[in-house]
Coordinates of C-alpha atoms in Angstrom, one line a residue:
X4 CA 26.3 8.3 -4.5
X5 CA 25.4 4.5 -4.1
X6 CA 21.9 3.5 -5.0
X7 CA 20.6 2.3 -1.4
X8 CA 21.7 5.7 -0.2
X9 CA 19.7 7.6 -2.9
X10 CA 16.7 5.1 -2.6
X11 CA 16.5 6.1 1.3
X12 CA 17.1 9.8 0.6
X13 CA 14.2 9.6 -2.0
X14 CA 11.8 7.8 0.3
X15 CA 12.4 10.3 3.2
X16 CA 11.9 13.2 0.7
X17 CA 8.6 11.9 -0.8
X18 CA 7.2 11.2 2.8
X19 CA 8.3 14.4 4.2
X20 CA 6.8 16.2 1.4
X21 CA 3.5 14.4 1.9
X22 CA 3.4 15.0 5.7
X23 CA 4.6 18.3 5.9
X24 CA 3.4 20.0 2.3
X25 CA 0.6 18.1 0.8
X26 CA -1.4 16.6 4.1
X27 CA -1.6 20.0 5.6
X28 CA -2.5 22.0 2.2
X29 CA -5.1 19.2 0.8
X30 CA -6.7 17.6 3.9
X31 CA -9.0 20.0 5.7
X32 CA -8.9 19.9 9.2
X33 CA -12.1 21.4 11.1
X34 CA -12.1 23.8 14.2
X35 CA -13.7 21.3 16.3
X36 CA -13.8 17.8 16.4
X37 CA -16.4 15.9 18.7
X38 CA -15.4 13.4 21.1
X39 CA -12.8 10.8 20.5
X40 CA -13.3 11.0 16.9
X41 CA -10.0 11.4 15.0
X42 CA -9.3 14.2 12.7
X43 CA -9.4 13.8 9.0
X44 CA -5.4 14.1 8.6
X45 CA -4.5 11.6 11.3
X46 CA -4.3 8.5 8.9
X47 CA -2.3 10.4 6.0
X48 CA 0.0 11.9 8.6
X49 CA 0.4 8.6 10.4
X50 CA 1.1 6.9 7.1
X51 CA 3.5 9.7 6.1
X52 CA 5.5 9.5 9.3
X53 CA 6.0 5.9 9.2
X54 CA 7.3 6.3 5.6
X55 CA 9.7 8.9 6.9
X56 CA 10.8 6.6 9.8
X57 CA 11.3 3.5 7.2
X58 CA 13.3 5.8 4.9
X59 CA 15.4 7.0 7.6
X60 CA 16.1 3.1 8.6
X61 CA 16.6 2.2 4.9
X62 CA 19.3 5.2 4.9
X63 CA 20.8 4.4 8.1
X64 CA 21.2 0.6 6.9
X65 CA 22.8 1.6 3.7
X66 CA 25.4 3.8 5.3
X67 CA 26.2 1.5 8.1
X68 CA 25.8 -1.9 6.7
X69 CA 28.7 -3.8 5.5
X70 CA 29.3 -3.9 1.9
X71 CA 29.3 -7.4 0.1
X72 CA 32.4 -8.3 -1.6
X73 CA 30.4 -9.9 -4.7
X74 CA 29.7 -8.0 -7.8
X75 CA 25.9 -7.0 -8.8
X76 CA 24.1 -9.3 -11.0
X77 CA 24.2 -8.6 -14.7
X78 CA 20.9 -8.3 -16.0
X79 CA 20.3 -9.0 -19.7
X80 CA 17.5 -7.4 -21.9
X81 CA 15.0 -10.2 -21.2
X82 CA 15.0 -9.7 -17.6
X83 CA 14.8 -5.9 -18.0
X84 CA 11.6 -6.7 -20.2
X85 CA 10.1 -9.0 -17.7
X86 CA 10.6 -6.2 -15.0
X87 CA 9.1 -3.7 -16.9
X88 CA 6.1 -6.2 -17.6
X89 CA 5.6 -6.8 -13.9
X90 CA 5.8 -3.0 -13.4
X91 CA 3.1 -2.5 -16.2
X92 CA 1.0 -5.4 -14.8
X93 CA 1.1 -3.7 -11.2
X94 CA -0.1 -0.4 -12.7
X95 CA -2.9 -2.1 -14.7
X96 CA -3.8 -3.8 -11.7
X97 CA -4.3 -0.6 -9.5
X98 CA -6.1 1.1 -12.7
X99 CA -8.6 -2.0 -12.6
X100 CA -8.9 -1.6 -8.7
X101 CA -9.9 1.9 -9.2
X102 CA -12.3 1.3 -11.7
X103 CA -13.9 -1.7 -10.0
X104 CA -14.7 0.1 -6.8
X105 CA -17.5 1.6 -8.2
X106 CA -18.8 -1.2 -9.7
X107 CA -17.9 -4.0 -7.0
X108 CA -17.4 -2.1 -4.1
X109 CA -14.4 -1.6 -1.7
X110 CA -14.4 -5.2 -0.3
X111 CA -14.9 -7.3 -3.5
X112 CA -12.2 -5.0 -5.4
X113 CA -10.0 -5.2 -2.3
X114 CA -10.1 -9.2 -2.8
X115 CA -9.2 -9.0 -6.4
X116 CA -6.5 -6.7 -6.3
X117 CA -4.8 -8.8 -3.4
X118 CA -5.4 -11.9 -5.2
X119 CA -4.0 -10.5 -8.3
X120 CA -0.9 -9.0 -6.6
X121 CA -0.2 -12.4 -4.9
X122 CA -0.4 -14.2 -7.9
X123 CA 2.0 -11.8 -9.7
X124 CA 4.5 -12.6 -7.2
X125 CA 4.6 -16.2 -8.8
X126 CA 3.3 -17.8 -5.6
X127 CA 1.4 -20.8 -6.6
X128 CA 2.1 -23.5 -3.9
X129 CA 0.3 -22.4 -0.7
X130 CA -3.2 -22.2 -1.9
X131 CA -4.7 -21.7 1.4
X132 CA -2.5 -19.1 2.8
X133 CA -3.2 -17.3 -0.7
X134 CA -7.1 -17.8 -0.3
X135 CA -6.7 -16.6 3.5
X136 CA -4.8 -13.5 2.4
X137 CA -6.8 -12.7 -0.5
X138 CA -10.2 -13.1 1.0
X139 CA -10.0 -13.3 4.7
X140 CA -7.4 -10.4 5.3
X141 CA -9.9 -7.8 3.6
X142 CA -12.7 -9.1 5.6
X143 CA -11.1 -8.9 8.6
X144 CA -9.6 -5.2 8.0
X145 CA -13.2 -4.1 6.9
X146 CA -14.8 -5.6 9.9
X147 CA -12.0 -4.0 12.2
X148 CA -12.3 -0.4 10.7
X149 CA -16.0 -0.6 10.4
X150 CA -16.6 -1.7 14.1
X151 CA -13.7 0.3 16.1
X152 CA -13.5 3.3 13.8
X153 CA -17.0 3.5 12.2
X154 CA -15.5 3.9 8.8
X155 CA -17.8 3.6 5.8
X156 CA -16.5 1.8 2.8
X157 CA -18.0 2.4 -0.8
X158 CA -20.8 -0.2 -1.8
X159 CA -20.7 -1.2 -5.3
X160 CA -23.6 -0.8 -7.9
X161 CA -23.4 -4.7 -8.4
X162 CA -22.7 -5.7 -4.9
X163 CA -25.0 -3.6 -3.0
X164 CA -27.8 -5.9 -3.2
X165 CA -26.0 -8.5 -1.5
X166 CA -24.8 -6.0 1.5
X167 CA -21.3 -5.9 0.6

């Protein structure tokens, strides 16, 4: 089985498992939901269904896209080590994000995570875009979710006196 087809199948299977088995089993749904409040399982289910759709799209593209005549690039040991290092860096960034949330709060932790992920991609030239993405996007997302949906985000022990 070609790699792109297998990748699409794995994506669909993962999100289907999440949407149809994990979310109903582990996200409690109250019998009565007042007013226009969304149920607690709305966002996990929405993200899972979107993942299923994207996995199906990847699967369809893998099946019906014309194959390139070029042979795949050969990877040597140094590029594999570099890829493993990037993966370890990503995992470390997410672990540090989870550690930083109780201390710095969601907003500052998200800013630091976004900045570190953008810098890990190797992008250094567009400093204004990096700053807008790393600092502006989390602020706008928090403002939207707080004002439109009334979502409360964790405040950190160190940032609580400053209000974020």
